[in-house]
Amino acid sequence: MHSTTLLARPSISVSDFRCSAGPHDTPFSEWHRSHSISYVRKGSFGCRSRGRLFDLVAGSILVGHPGDEYICSHEHVCGDECLSFFLNPELVQMIGDKAEVWQIGAAPPLPELMVLGELAQAAAEGRSDVGLDEIGQLLASRFIEAVSGRPRKFAPLGARDRRRAVETALWIDAHAQRPIDLDAAAAQAGISPFHFLRLFSSVLGVTPHQYLVRARLRHAARLLAEDDSTITAIAYDVGFADLSNFVRTFHRAAGVSPRRFRQASRGNRKIFQDRLARH
């Protein structure tokens, strides 16, 4: 089993697991150390937990409850890959902590969970501007709704809530060049990360991380048009920690690379005209 930690936050952590075990490997007992949701993105494996045997395939969810023993096996195929979210007790309490929900062992491939699982995978690979901590909380919340059959009810948003979301958005924009995660933004707003994610998304129509990435892109576009700094310097100045991620994200947003965007801003209108002609 090879594991890679992708994200570590006080309320949630995310790991990538890749198992190469096959039918001839001897299974062994393991224990869930926290509440967890593992999205199976590839392969298949069996899991025995609480006297029940589950066969998980791509799209299934392995559900972890603290202290529960489980045994995984690969009787049919060799290997699997999972994207796993580990939640702290406070976050679980806010989302829904009924033991009977978290002790089901596994959930079958459900459309409402599969689409979020694939979005989470896209975020993990840098192909989405949704934050991994954000999509993890959304996936956990949707899991509770799907298993319990009861959608979570929230109180209507008032003027204070809307002002809180707007003021935090302004703070994110003013500090976009810094590392800002969901916990930091929620602390600025003075509420829990779980409630802040719902509040911010409801008021502004984007998640906090999406707004952060788009604020960085906006600042980058202005600098590309007005400043003579190198593209690498601009990427780091606006808050991107990786140049390739900046180029990829900017191209996805603008339809052209940062270099060609700069050329277009300096008078080469043919760049955007050519792109419009192709569409």
PDB file of N, CA and C in Angstrom, residues 16 83 126 150 166 231 233 274:
ATOM      1  N   ASP A  16      -4.060  10.057  -0.656  1.00  0.00           N
ATOM      2  CA  ASP A  16      -4.212   9.227  -1.845  1.00  0.00           C
ATOM      3  C   ASP A  16      -3.632   7.854  -1.520  1.00  0.00           C
ATOM      4  N   LEU A  83      -9.261   7.856  -2.904  1.00  0.00           N
ATOM      5  CA  LEU A  83      -9.022   9.197  -2.395  1.00  0.00           C
ATOM      6  C   LEU A  83      -9.784   9.297  -1.081  1.00  0.00           C
ATOM      7  N   GLY A 126      -5.270  19.074  -9.624  1.00  0.00           N
ATOM      8  CA  GLY A 126      -5.105  20.444 -10.080  1.00  0.00           C
ATOM      9  C   GLY A 126      -5.915  20.789 -11.306  1.00  0.00           C
ATOM     10  N   ARG A 150     -32.323  12.096   4.537  1.00  0.00           N
ATOM     11  CA  ARG A 150     -32.858  13.377   4.997  1.00  0.00           C
ATOM     12  C   ARG A 150     -31.878  14.490   4.668  1.00  0.00           C
ATOM     13  N   VAL A 166     -19.466  38.792   2.482  1.00  0.00           N
ATOM     14  CA  VAL A 166     -18.891  39.834   1.629  1.00  0.00           C
ATOM     15  C   VAL A 166     -17.597  40.373   2.232  1.00  0.00           C
ATOM     16  N   ILE A 231       6.771  36.247 -16.295  1.00  0.00           N
ATOM     17  CA  ILE A 231       5.569  35.473 -15.991  1.00  0.00           C
ATOM     18  C   ILE A 231       5.765  34.668 -14.712  1.00  0.00           C
ATOM     19  N   ALA A 233       7.643  35.495 -12.137  1.00  0.00           N
ATOM     20  CA  ALA A 233       7.556  36.423 -11.006  1.00  0.00           C
ATOM     21  C   ALA A 233       6.110  36.790 -10.719  1.00  0.00           C
ATOM     22  N   ASP A 274      -8.276  34.912 -33.469  1.00  0.00           N
ATOM     23  CA  ASP A 274      -8.060  33.538 -33.937  1.00  0.00           C
ATOM     24  C   ASP A 274      -8.798  32.543 -33.054  1.00  0.00           C
TER      25      ASP A 274
END
